[in-house]
Amino acid sequence: MNYFKKSSLFPFPFLLLCCSIIVFFNNGVVNASHKVFPELQSTSTVDVKNVHRTGYHFQPPKNWINDPNGPMYYNGVYHVFYQYNPHGSVWGNIVWAHSVSMDLINWIPLEPAIYPSKVFDNYGTWSGSATILPGNKPIILYTGVVDANKTQVQNYAIPANLSDPFLRKWIKPDNNPLIVADVNINKAQFRDPTTAWLGRDGYWRTLIGSVLGNKGLTIMYKSKSFMKWKKVQHPLHSVDDTGNWECPDFFPVLLDGTNGLDASYNGKNAKHILKVSLDVTRFEYYTVGTYDTKKDRYTPNNTSIDGWKGLRLDYGNYYASKSFYDPSKNRRIMWGWSNESDTVHDDVKKGWAGIQTIPRKLWLDPTGKQLLQWPIQELQTLRQQKLQLSNCKLEKGDKIEVKGITPAQADVEVTFSFSSLDKAEPFDPSWADLYAQDVCAIKGSTVQGGLGPFGLLTLASKKLEEYTPVFFRVFKAQDKYKVLMCSDASRSTLENGKTMYKPSFAGYVDVDLTNKTLSLRSLIDHSVVESFGAGGKTCITSRVYPTLAIYDNAHLFVFNNGTEAIKIETLNAWSMGKPKMNWSFGHSSY
């Protein structure tokens, strides 16, 4: 079998070069920017279209999903709740769907845990978080919508039966709501309570996202009993001109090592992360900083830009993330929602919309400047047939096709090297104020460069009518190098509907190039490509909808379109199996 093929991206001559190839077989809320379609919210799904459904990402059998809510580990079981429309594939009729797992990969669907039914949430049960109270008692804080004006309050729910290993049924006591906005708070932008943490003073604290004018802020509340909450006089943190803050997350990270910490930890060897979802931009931003527990103030480090030009958890289609501490493996795990990039009418036609990205372990980079993120180790249990490739040289215009795996459903890890940085292109000073995404749109994968572009062509058709390139390009900017990482959906499909969203997502990678190497991992799954650059320093998720590159007609290539030769030091690619993903127990909600 021909497991790889070398050819040219462009009509340039090339030399056949030697690589080592080994093939293995084993068995081995409404958010303000949500578009609302009342006429479609309860359009029942008759026939689910599978052509772009994912094979190993989290999603229910049908219908709309958005924010992951209240992920937790409790008595040996992982729980994830999520915003779900049981009656259609657009936003509306939202309940808290509930699934459980032993490994974060295979999921069992249960009955919805929380749904509108009381005066304090009759107009909506929106996002929130889970906290484990003393005595090993889980509790959920969530946002309830109480009227047609979208007035938002914060409620709680508790398990009906702690002896039930799956915590199937949840109760919303009548002493709700626990937190009501005062006259100084925008009641229609007051949502998504965080996991609570217990301070040394014996008070619980939680944060709620909001906006005052155009200032985004996290409002803090304190409680001794968890039942009676009082607003702290000042926000934990706020930033002018950032708009509404949704889905805040606040947690400590160790200065050294990859272990996670419980939300209540406050030792000297830790920093804190404040993450917010910006309603205006629809991206996830975070800073690394210091939490003053006496003043209840958070101050970002001077290396963290505090605003739209700041660090993002993911530079692509990734939003409303929620993290939790996993005590069974001493790690912090982040879940994120990836919305569709096609049209609402496409979603109605196919009968589903939205996925959750692969859970990521996260920890602080040794530099202390940013987080590192990596797919959880359990994902490797789905790896099947393997291709291993090494010592392949790519001249300008070359590409290698990776064969012997299933390119539409794969996990690929590759390390590139180069002998010199001399051919890095000058960074145009006029780009200084542009976002990385804008630079990627100018300098795409087909634009010849010096050191790069090089990387992967994922979900590609045989003749490259369609492909989603994930690649690096190195620039020389004054006395330093800038590494651009792109995941470009602009050529991902021949479908050219005016409302099809096909952006050139991108971010810069803060990496030391002394060793002249760059690594990339991409999780490819039919309509999603999740990529992790330089060991998880920069992450980009793209949603794409090829018309030719589907199922067995999808291809995977490694390419170089720079004048500097690139060497594939190692490439490991696996076909990925299908987990048990929310197979229905017969619940009408699924």
PDB file of C-alpha atoms in Angstrom, residues 49-181:
ATOM      1  CA  LYS A  49     -28.003  14.543   8.822  1.00  0.00           C
ATOM      2  CA  ASN A  50     -24.710  12.884   9.707  1.00  0.00           C
ATOM      3  CA  VAL A  51     -22.359  14.151   7.005  1.00  0.00           C
ATOM      4  CA  HIS A  52     -20.636  16.694   9.259  1.00  0.00           C
ATOM      5  CA  ARG A  53     -21.392  15.185  12.668  1.00  0.00           C
ATOM      6  CA  THR A  54     -18.321  14.575  14.753  1.00  0.00           C
ATOM      7  CA  GLY A  55     -17.071  11.110  15.546  1.00  0.00           C
ATOM      8  CA  TYR A  56     -15.403  11.624  18.939  1.00  0.00           C
ATOM      9  CA  HIS A  57     -16.431  15.085  20.186  1.00  0.00           C
ATOM     10  CA  PHE A  58     -19.168  15.577  22.770  1.00  0.00           C
ATOM     11  CA  GLN A  59     -22.639  16.144  21.338  1.00  0.00           C
ATOM     12  CA  PRO A  60     -26.126  14.737  21.865  1.00  0.00           C
ATOM     13  CA  PRO A  61     -27.867  12.747  19.124  1.00  0.00           C
ATOM     14  CA  LYS A  62     -29.738  15.811  17.876  1.00  0.00           C
ATOM     15  CA  ASN A  63     -30.748  19.433  18.513  1.00  0.00           C
ATOM     16  CA  TRP A  64     -29.005  22.596  19.707  1.00  0.00           C
ATOM     17  CA  ILE A  65     -26.381  22.826  22.462  1.00  0.00           C
ATOM     18  CA  ASN A  66     -24.314  25.682  23.816  1.00  0.00           C
ATOM     19  CA  ASP A  67     -22.428  26.467  27.063  1.00  0.00           C
ATOM     20  CA  PRO A  68     -20.984  23.619  29.141  1.00  0.00           C
ATOM     21  CA  ASN A  69     -22.275  24.064  32.692  1.00  0.00           C
ATOM     22  CA  GLY A  70     -21.215  22.827  36.113  1.00  0.00           C
ATOM     23  CA  PRO A  71     -18.622  20.189  35.145  1.00  0.00           C
ATOM     24  CA  MET A  72     -17.505  18.252  38.202  1.00  0.00           C
ATOM     25  CA  TYR A  73     -16.036  15.019  39.491  1.00  0.00           C
ATOM     26  CA  TYR A  74     -18.118  13.455  42.251  1.00  0.00           C
ATOM     27  CA  ASN A  75     -17.717  10.029  43.872  1.00  0.00           C
ATOM     28  CA  GLY A  76     -15.901   8.510  40.908  1.00  0.00           C
ATOM     29  CA  VAL A  77     -18.176   9.954  38.218  1.00  0.00           C
ATOM     30  CA  TYR A  78     -17.627  12.901  35.873  1.00  0.00           C
ATOM     31  CA  HIS A  79     -20.656  15.097  35.292  1.00  0.00           C
ATOM     32  CA  VAL A  80     -21.211  17.683  32.599  1.00  0.00           C
ATOM     33  CA  PHE A  81     -24.349  19.752  32.215  1.00  0.00           C
ATOM     34  CA  TYR A  82     -24.938  21.905  29.173  1.00  0.00           C
ATOM     35  CA  GLN A  83     -27.393  24.358  27.658  1.00  0.00           C
ATOM     36  CA  TYR A  84     -29.719  22.348  25.406  1.00  0.00           C
ATOM     37  CA  ASN A  85     -32.850  22.831  23.319  1.00  0.00           C
ATOM     38  CA  PRO A  86     -34.831  19.573  23.521  1.00  0.00           C
ATOM     39  CA  HIS A  87     -37.188  20.689  20.758  1.00  0.00           C
ATOM     40  CA  GLY A  88     -35.025  22.004  17.935  1.00  0.00           C
ATOM     41  CA  SER A  89     -31.621  22.837  16.487  1.00  0.00           C
ATOM     42  CA  VAL A  90     -31.584  26.601  17.096  1.00  0.00           C
ATOM     43  CA  TRP A  91     -31.282  28.446  20.411  1.00  0.00           C
ATOM     44  CA  GLY A  92     -34.446  28.360  22.563  1.00  0.00           C
ATOM     45  CA  ASN A  93     -36.372  26.281  25.153  1.00  0.00           C
ATOM     46  CA  ILE A  94     -33.105  25.990  27.091  1.00  0.00           C
ATOM     47  CA  VAL A  95     -32.672  23.345  29.810  1.00  0.00           C
ATOM     48  CA  TRP A  96     -29.663  21.962  31.641  1.00  0.00           C
ATOM     49  CA  ALA A  97     -29.023  18.640  29.914  1.00  0.00           C
ATOM     50  CA  HIS A  98     -26.940  16.187  31.923  1.00  0.00           C
ATOM     51  CA  SER A  99     -24.470  13.452  30.978  1.00  0.00           C
ATOM     52  CA  VAL A 100     -22.117  11.310  33.055  1.00  0.00           C
ATOM     53  CA  SER A 101     -18.884   9.487  32.330  1.00  0.00           C
ATOM     54  CA  MET A 102     -16.184   7.419  33.963  1.00  0.00           C
ATOM     55  CA  ASP A 103     -13.439   8.648  31.652  1.00  0.00           C
ATOM     56  CA  LEU A 104     -14.514  11.971  30.046  1.00  0.00           C
ATOM     57  CA  ILE A 105     -14.639  10.173  26.679  1.00  0.00           C
ATOM     58  CA  ASN A 106     -17.651   7.821  26.806  1.00  0.00           C
ATOM     59  CA  TRP A 107     -20.866   9.533  27.922  1.00  0.00           C
ATOM     60  CA  ILE A 108     -24.246   8.383  29.212  1.00  0.00           C
ATOM     61  CA  PRO A 109     -27.196  10.788  28.786  1.00  0.00           C
ATOM     62  CA  LEU A 110     -29.574  11.369  31.691  1.00  0.00           C
ATOM     63  CA  GLU A 111     -32.764  13.351  32.143  1.00  0.00           C
ATOM     64  CA  PRO A 112     -32.371  17.153  32.091  1.00  0.00           C
ATOM     65  CA  ALA A 113     -31.290  18.262  35.556  1.00  0.00           C
ATOM     66  CA  ILE A 114     -32.667  21.827  35.575  1.00  0.00           C
ATOM     67  CA  TYR A 115     -35.429  23.337  33.472  1.00  0.00           C
ATOM     68  CA  PRO A 116     -37.762  26.357  33.741  1.00  0.00           C
ATOM     69  CA  SER A 117     -40.512  25.557  36.231  1.00  0.00           C
ATOM     70  CA  LYS A 118     -40.490  28.115  39.043  1.00  0.00           C
ATOM     71  CA  VAL A 119     -41.202  31.810  39.393  1.00  0.00           C
ATOM     72  CA  PHE A 120     -37.451  32.412  39.802  1.00  0.00           C
ATOM     73  CA  ASP A 121     -36.516  30.748  36.485  1.00  0.00           C
ATOM     74  CA  ASN A 122     -39.711  30.446  34.462  1.00  0.00           C
ATOM     75  CA  TYR A 123     -38.242  32.434  31.560  1.00  0.00           C
ATOM     76  CA  GLY A 124     -34.907  30.680  31.419  1.00  0.00           C
ATOM     77  CA  THR A 125     -32.367  28.437  33.152  1.00  0.00           C
ATOM     78  CA  TRP A 126     -29.041  29.782  31.979  1.00  0.00           C
ATOM     79  CA  SER A 127     -25.425  28.991  32.712  1.00  0.00           C
ATOM     80  CA  GLY A 128     -23.715  28.362  36.032  1.00  0.00           C
ATOM     81  CA  SER A 129     -21.257  26.230  37.965  1.00  0.00           C
ATOM     82  CA  ALA A 130     -20.947  23.421  40.485  1.00  0.00           C
ATOM     83  CA  THR A 131     -19.289  23.579  43.909  1.00  0.00           C
ATOM     84  CA  ILE A 132     -18.575  20.725  46.324  1.00  0.00           C
ATOM     85  CA  LEU A 133     -19.500  21.856  49.844  1.00  0.00           C
ATOM     86  CA  PRO A 134     -18.048  20.422  53.077  1.00  0.00           C
ATOM     87  CA  GLY A 135     -19.454  16.990  53.772  1.00  0.00           C
ATOM     88  CA  ASN A 136     -19.018  16.111  50.081  1.00  0.00           C
ATOM     89  CA  LYS A 137     -22.267  17.785  49.050  1.00  0.00           C
ATOM     90  CA  PRO A 138     -22.533  19.150  45.500  1.00  0.00           C
ATOM     91  CA  ILE A 139     -24.509  22.296  44.798  1.00  0.00           C
ATOM     92  CA  ILE A 140     -25.203  24.145  41.551  1.00  0.00           C
ATOM     93  CA  LEU A 141     -25.427  27.921  41.184  1.00  0.00           C
ATOM     94  CA  TYR A 142     -27.193  28.985  37.982  1.00  0.00           C
ATOM     95  CA  THR A 143     -28.814  32.027  36.392  1.00  0.00           C
ATOM     96  CA  GLY A 144     -32.601  32.158  36.281  1.00  0.00           C
ATOM     97  CA  VAL A 145     -34.563  34.518  34.052  1.00  0.00           C
ATOM     98  CA  VAL A 146     -37.714  35.765  35.786  1.00  0.00           C
ATOM     99  CA  ASP A 147     -39.586  37.850  33.211  1.00  0.00           C
ATOM    100  CA  ALA A 148     -39.885  38.853  29.577  1.00  0.00           C
ATOM    101  CA  ASN A 149     -37.454  41.735  30.223  1.00  0.00           C
ATOM    102  CA  LYS A 150     -34.717  39.134  30.824  1.00  0.00           C
ATOM    103  CA  THR A 151     -34.264  40.104  34.471  1.00  0.00           C
ATOM    104  CA  GLN A 152     -31.640  37.697  35.800  1.00  0.00           C
ATOM    105  CA  VAL A 153     -31.187  36.261  39.292  1.00  0.00           C
ATOM    106  CA  GLN A 154     -28.891  33.614  40.758  1.00  0.00           C
ATOM    107  CA  ASN A 155     -30.418  30.363  42.004  1.00  0.00           C
ATOM    108  CA  TYR A 156     -29.232  27.079  43.418  1.00  0.00           C
ATOM    109  CA  ALA A 157     -30.106  23.433  42.952  1.00  0.00           C
ATOM    110  CA  ILE A 158     -29.135  20.343  44.949  1.00  0.00           C
ATOM    111  CA  PRO A 159     -29.307  16.597  44.290  1.00  0.00           C
ATOM    112  CA  ALA A 160     -32.513  14.903  45.396  1.00  0.00           C
ATOM    113  CA  ASN A 161     -30.638  11.758  46.402  1.00  0.00           C
ATOM    114  CA  LEU A 162     -26.929  11.763  47.213  1.00  0.00           C
ATOM    115  CA  SER A 163     -26.896   7.959  47.206  1.00  0.00           C
ATOM    116  CA  ASP A 164     -27.743   7.935  43.488  1.00  0.00           C
ATOM    117  CA  PRO A 165     -24.317   7.507  41.822  1.00  0.00           C
ATOM    118  CA  PHE A 166     -25.455   9.504  38.779  1.00  0.00           C
ATOM    119  CA  LEU A 167     -27.304  12.284  40.676  1.00  0.00           C
ATOM    120  CA  ARG A 168     -30.138  12.044  38.187  1.00  0.00           C
ATOM    121  CA  LYS A 169     -32.659  14.301  39.896  1.00  0.00           C
ATOM    122  CA  TRP A 170     -32.058  17.854  41.111  1.00  0.00           C
ATOM    123  CA  ILE A 171     -34.236  20.016  43.378  1.00  0.00           C
ATOM    124  CA  LYS A 172     -34.638  23.807  43.221  1.00  0.00           C
ATOM    125  CA  PRO A 173     -35.623  24.818  46.780  1.00  0.00           C
ATOM    126  CA  ASP A 174     -38.225  27.501  47.364  1.00  0.00           C
ATOM    127  CA  ASN A 175     -35.817  29.885  49.106  1.00  0.00           C
ATOM    128  CA  ASN A 176     -34.491  30.817  45.658  1.00  0.00           C
ATOM    129  CA  PRO A 177     -33.302  33.182  44.354  1.00  0.00           C
ATOM    130  CA  LEU A 178     -30.146  33.490  46.446  1.00  0.00           C
ATOM    131  CA  ILE A 179     -28.801  36.612  44.711  1.00  0.00           C
ATOM    132  CA  VAL A 180     -30.820  39.482  43.237  1.00  0.00           C
ATOM    133  CA  ALA A 181     -29.289  42.471  41.452  1.00  0.00           C
TER     134      ALA A 181
END
